[in-house]
Coordinates of C-alpha atoms and ligand atoms in Angstrom, one line a residue:
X411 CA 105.1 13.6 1.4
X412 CA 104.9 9.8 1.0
X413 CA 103.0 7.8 -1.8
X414 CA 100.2 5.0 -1.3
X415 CA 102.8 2.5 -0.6
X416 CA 104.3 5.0 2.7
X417 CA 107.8 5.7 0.5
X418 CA 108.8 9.3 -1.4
X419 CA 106.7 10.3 -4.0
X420 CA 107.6 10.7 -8.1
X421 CA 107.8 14.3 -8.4
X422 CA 108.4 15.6 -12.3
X423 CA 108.7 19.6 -12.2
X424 CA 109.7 20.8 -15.5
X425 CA 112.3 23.6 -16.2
X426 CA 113.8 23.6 -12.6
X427 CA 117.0 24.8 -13.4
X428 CA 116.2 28.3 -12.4
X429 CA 113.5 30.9 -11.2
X430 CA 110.1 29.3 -10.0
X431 CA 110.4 25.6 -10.9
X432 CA 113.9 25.9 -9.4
X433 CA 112.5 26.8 -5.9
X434 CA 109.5 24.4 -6.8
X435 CA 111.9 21.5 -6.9
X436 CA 113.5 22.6 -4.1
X437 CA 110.3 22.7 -2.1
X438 CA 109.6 18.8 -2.8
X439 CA 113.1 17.9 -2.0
X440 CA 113.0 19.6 1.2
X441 CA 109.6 17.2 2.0
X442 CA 111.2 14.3 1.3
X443 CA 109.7 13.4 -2.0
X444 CA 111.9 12.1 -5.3
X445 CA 112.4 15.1 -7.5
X446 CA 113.2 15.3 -11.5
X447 CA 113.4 17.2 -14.2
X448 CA 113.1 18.0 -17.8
X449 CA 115.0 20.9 -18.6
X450 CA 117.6 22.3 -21.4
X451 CA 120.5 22.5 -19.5
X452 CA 121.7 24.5 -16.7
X453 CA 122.8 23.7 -13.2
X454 CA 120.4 21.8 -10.9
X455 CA 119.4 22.0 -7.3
X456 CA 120.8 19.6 -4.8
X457 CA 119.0 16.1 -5.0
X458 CA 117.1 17.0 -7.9
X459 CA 117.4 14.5 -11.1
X460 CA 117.7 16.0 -14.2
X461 CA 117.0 15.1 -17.7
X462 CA 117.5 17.2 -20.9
X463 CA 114.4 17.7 -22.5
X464 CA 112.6 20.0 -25.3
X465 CA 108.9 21.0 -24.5
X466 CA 108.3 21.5 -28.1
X467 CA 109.2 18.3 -28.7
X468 CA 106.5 15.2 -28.3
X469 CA 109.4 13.0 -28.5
X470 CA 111.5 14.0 -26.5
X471 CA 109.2 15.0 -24.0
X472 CA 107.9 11.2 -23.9
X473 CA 111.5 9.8 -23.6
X474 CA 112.5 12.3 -20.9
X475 CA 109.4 11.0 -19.0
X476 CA 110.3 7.5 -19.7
X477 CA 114.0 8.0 -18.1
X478 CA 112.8 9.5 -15.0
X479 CA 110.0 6.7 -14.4
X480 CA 112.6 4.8 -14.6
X481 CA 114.3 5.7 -11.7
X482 CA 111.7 7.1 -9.8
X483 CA 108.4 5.1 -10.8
X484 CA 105.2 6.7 -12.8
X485 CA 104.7 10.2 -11.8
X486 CA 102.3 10.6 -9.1
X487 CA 102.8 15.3 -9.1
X488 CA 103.4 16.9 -12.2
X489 CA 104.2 20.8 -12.2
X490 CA 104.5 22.0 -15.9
X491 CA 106.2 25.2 -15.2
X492 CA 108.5 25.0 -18.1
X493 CA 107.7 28.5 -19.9
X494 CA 109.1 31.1 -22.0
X495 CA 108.0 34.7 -23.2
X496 CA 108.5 36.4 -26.8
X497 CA 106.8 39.9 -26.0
X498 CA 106.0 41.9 -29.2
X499 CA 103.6 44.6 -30.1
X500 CA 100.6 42.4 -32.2
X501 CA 101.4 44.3 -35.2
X502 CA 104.5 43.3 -35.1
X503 CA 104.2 39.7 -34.2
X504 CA 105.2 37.2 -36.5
X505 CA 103.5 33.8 -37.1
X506 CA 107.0 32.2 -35.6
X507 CA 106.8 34.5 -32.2
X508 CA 103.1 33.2 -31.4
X509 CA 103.3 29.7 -32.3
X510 CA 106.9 29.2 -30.2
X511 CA 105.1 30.5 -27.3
X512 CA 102.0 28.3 -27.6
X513 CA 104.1 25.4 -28.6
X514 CA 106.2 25.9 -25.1
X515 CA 104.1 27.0 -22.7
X516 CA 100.5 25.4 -23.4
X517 CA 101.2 22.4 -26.0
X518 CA 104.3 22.0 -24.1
X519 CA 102.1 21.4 -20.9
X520 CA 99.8 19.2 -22.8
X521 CA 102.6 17.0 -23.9
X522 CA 103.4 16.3 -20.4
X523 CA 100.0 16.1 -19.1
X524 CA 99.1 13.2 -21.3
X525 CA 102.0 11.6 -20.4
X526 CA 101.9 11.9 -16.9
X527 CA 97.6 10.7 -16.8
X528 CA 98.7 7.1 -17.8
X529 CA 100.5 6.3 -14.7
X530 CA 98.5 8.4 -12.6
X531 CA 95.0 6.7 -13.6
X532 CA 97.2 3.6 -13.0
X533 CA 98.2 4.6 -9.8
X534 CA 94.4 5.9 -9.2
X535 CA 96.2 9.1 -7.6
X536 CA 97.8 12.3 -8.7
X537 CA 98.4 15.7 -9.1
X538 CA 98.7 18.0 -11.7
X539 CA 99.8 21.9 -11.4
X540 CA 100.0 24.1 -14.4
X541 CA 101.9 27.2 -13.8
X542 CA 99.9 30.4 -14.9
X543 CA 100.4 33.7 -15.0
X544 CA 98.4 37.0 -13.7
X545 CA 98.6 37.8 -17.6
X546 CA 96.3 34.8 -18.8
X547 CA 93.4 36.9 -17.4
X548 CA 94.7 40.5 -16.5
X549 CA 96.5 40.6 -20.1
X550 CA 99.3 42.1 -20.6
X551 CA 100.8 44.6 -23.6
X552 CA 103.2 42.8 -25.9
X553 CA 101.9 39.3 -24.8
X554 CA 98.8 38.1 -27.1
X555 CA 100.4 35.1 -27.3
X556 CA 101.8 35.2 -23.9
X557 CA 98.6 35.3 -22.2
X558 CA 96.8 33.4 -25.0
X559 CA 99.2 30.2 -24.0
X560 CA 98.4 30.7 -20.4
X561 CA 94.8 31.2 -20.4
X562 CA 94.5 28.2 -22.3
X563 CA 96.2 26.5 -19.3
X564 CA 93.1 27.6 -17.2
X565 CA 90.8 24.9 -20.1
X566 CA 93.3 22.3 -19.9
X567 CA 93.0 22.2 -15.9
X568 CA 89.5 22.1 -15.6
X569 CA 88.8 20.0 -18.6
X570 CA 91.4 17.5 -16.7
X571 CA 89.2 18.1 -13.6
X572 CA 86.3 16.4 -15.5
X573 CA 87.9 13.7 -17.2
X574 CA 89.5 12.5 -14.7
X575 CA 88.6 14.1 -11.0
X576 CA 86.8 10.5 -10.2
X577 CA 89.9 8.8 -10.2
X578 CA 91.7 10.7 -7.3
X579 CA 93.5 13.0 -10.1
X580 CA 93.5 16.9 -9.7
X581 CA 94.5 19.3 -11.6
X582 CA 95.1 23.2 -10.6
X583 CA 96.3 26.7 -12.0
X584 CA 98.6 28.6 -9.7
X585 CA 98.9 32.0 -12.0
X586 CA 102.1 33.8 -10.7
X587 CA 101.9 37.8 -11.1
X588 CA 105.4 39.2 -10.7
X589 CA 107.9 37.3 -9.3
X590 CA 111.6 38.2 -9.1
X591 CA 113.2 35.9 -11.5
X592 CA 115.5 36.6 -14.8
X593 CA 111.9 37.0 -16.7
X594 CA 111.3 40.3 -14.8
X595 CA 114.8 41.2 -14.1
X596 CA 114.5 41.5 -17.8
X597 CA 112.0 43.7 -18.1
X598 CA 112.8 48.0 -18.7
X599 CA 113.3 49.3 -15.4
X600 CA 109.8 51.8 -15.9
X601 CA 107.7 49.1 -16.7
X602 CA 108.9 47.7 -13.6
X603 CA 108.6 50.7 -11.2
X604 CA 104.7 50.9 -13.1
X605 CA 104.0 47.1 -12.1
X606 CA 105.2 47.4 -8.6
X607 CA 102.9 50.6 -8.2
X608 CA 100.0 48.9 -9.9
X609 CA 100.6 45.9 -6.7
X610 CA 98.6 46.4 -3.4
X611 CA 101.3 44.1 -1.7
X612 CA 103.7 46.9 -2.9
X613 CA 106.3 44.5 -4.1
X614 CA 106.9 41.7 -6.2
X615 CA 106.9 38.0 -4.9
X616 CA 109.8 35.3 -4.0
X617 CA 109.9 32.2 -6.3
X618 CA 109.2 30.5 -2.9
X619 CA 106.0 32.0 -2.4
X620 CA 104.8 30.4 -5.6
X621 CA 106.2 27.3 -4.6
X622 CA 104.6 27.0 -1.0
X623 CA 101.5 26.9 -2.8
X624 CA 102.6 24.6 -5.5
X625 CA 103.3 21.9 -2.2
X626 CA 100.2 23.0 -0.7
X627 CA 98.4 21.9 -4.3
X628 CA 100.1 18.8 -4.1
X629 CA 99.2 17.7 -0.7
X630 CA 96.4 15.6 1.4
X631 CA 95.2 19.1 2.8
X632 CA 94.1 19.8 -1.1
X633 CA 92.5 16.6 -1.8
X634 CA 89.5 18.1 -2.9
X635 CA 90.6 21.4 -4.5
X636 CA 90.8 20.8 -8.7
X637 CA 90.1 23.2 -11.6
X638 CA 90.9 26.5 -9.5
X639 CA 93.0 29.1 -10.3
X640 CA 95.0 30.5 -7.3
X641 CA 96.4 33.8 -7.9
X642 CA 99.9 34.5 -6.3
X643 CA 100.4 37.9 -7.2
X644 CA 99.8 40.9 -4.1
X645 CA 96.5 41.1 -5.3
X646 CA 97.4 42.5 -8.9
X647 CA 95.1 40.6 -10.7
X648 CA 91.8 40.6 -8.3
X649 CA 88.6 40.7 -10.0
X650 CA 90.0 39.3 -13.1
Ligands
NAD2141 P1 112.7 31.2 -16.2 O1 112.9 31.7 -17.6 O2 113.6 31.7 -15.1 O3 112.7 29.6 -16.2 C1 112.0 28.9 -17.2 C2 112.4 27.5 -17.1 O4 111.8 26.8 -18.2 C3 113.9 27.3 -17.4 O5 114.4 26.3 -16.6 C4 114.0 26.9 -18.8 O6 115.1 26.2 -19.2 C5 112.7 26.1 -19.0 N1 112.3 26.0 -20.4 C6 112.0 27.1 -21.2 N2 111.7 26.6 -22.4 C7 111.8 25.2 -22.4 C8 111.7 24.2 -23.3 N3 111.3 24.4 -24.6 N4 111.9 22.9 -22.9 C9 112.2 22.7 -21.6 N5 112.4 23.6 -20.7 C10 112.2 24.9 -21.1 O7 111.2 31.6 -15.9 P2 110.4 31.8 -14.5 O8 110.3 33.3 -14.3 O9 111.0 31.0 -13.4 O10 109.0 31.3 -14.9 C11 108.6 29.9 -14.7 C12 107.1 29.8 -15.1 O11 106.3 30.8 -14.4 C13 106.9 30.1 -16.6 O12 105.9 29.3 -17.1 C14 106.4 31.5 -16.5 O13 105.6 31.8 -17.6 C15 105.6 31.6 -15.2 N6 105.5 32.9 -14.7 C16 106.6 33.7 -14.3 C17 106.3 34.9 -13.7 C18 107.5 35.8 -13.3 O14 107.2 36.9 -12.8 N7 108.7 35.3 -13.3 C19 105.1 35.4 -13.6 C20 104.0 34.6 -13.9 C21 104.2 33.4 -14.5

């Protein structure tokens, strides 16, 4: 894809050293654009600039931004994809295990949101993608605050629709259901053979299958498609 001025766009997708943001990345790469990253370490895909980075950290969040403008100009797609899970029981979840997720997964996206909206209302074009999860809606056992960071994802994007869909600025959900990354992989092998059952596609997804619609998101053809939520999931989570 190719900015305003005709040359590569300034791609950020965080956490692309593995799983969905990795085949993200390597989506925009493949199209041409100029891809970064803020992640914690890890290898990275081919042509994809990487720059160490905590989520729950305003700080370093705003310098990380501020080296990859450097190099590649002011953001013009941002995927916050960065995310982590700390399943418990809710009995049994401590203070620490909720706030760790929130502070990732939604306050982490907020952080780079903000960030991101100066150069894009600069630019008077761009795209933000917050990367969901079936679970912010469907819920899930063991993930209150899980699925409490996620939904909240869902009143980020469309209060970001509002404040700033005049300017040529959208912002979308893409809520993944079970992809096969380490997140599942980790997950006990029943609870696995019950999800697949529960999927009318009958199998979990490919990382690329969430990031085909993550480009898609990002393109001219969705100009005028902001504050959805589009499921990518076999149909687990229709209805909710
Ligand atoms: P993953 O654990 O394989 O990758 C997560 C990435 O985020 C890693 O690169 C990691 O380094 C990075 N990250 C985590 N905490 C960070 C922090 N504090 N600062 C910077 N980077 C950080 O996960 P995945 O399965 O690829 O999931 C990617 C996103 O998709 C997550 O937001 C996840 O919640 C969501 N999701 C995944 C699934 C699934 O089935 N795998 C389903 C629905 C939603």
């Amino acid at each position: 894809m190719t900015d305003s001025a005709g040359g590569p766009r300034s791609v950020l997708v965080t956490g692309a050293s593995r799983g969905i943001g990795r085949a993200i990345a390597e989506r925009f790469v493949a199209a041409g654009d100029k891809v970064a990253t803020i992640h914690r370490g890890g290898d990275l895909p081919e042509g994809v600039l990487g720059v160490r980075g905590d989520m729950a950290d305003t700080g370093s969040v705003d310098a990380a931004f501020t080296a990859v403008e450097k190099e590649h100009g002011p953001v013009e797609v941002l995927v916050a994809n960065a995310g982590i899970t700390r399943d418990q029981l809710l009995m049994r979840m401590t203070d620490e295990d909720f706030q760790n997720v929130l502070d990732v997964n939604l306050t982490g996206a907020f952080r780079c949101v903000r960030r991101a909206s100066k150069g894009m209302i600069r630019l008077r074009r761009g795209r933000v993608v917050l990367i969901s999860s079936v679970v912010a809606t469907y819920g899930g056992q063991g993930q209150v605050n899980y699925a409490a960071s996620k939904a909240g994802l869902i009143g980020m994007a469309r209060s970001l629709t509002r404040e700033l869909g005049s300017r040529s600025i959208t912002a979308n959900v893409v809520a993944p259901g079970f992809i096969d990354t380490a997140m599942t992989a980790s997950l006990p092998q029943e609870r696995q053979d019950a999800y697949r059952a529960a999927i009318p596609a009958g199998r979990f997804g490919q990382a690329d299958e969430v990031a085909g619609v993550v480009e898609f998101l990002a393109s001219p053809a969705a100009a005028y498609v902001s504050g959805a939520v589009i499921p990518v999931d076999g149909g687990l989570g229709m209805g909710h």
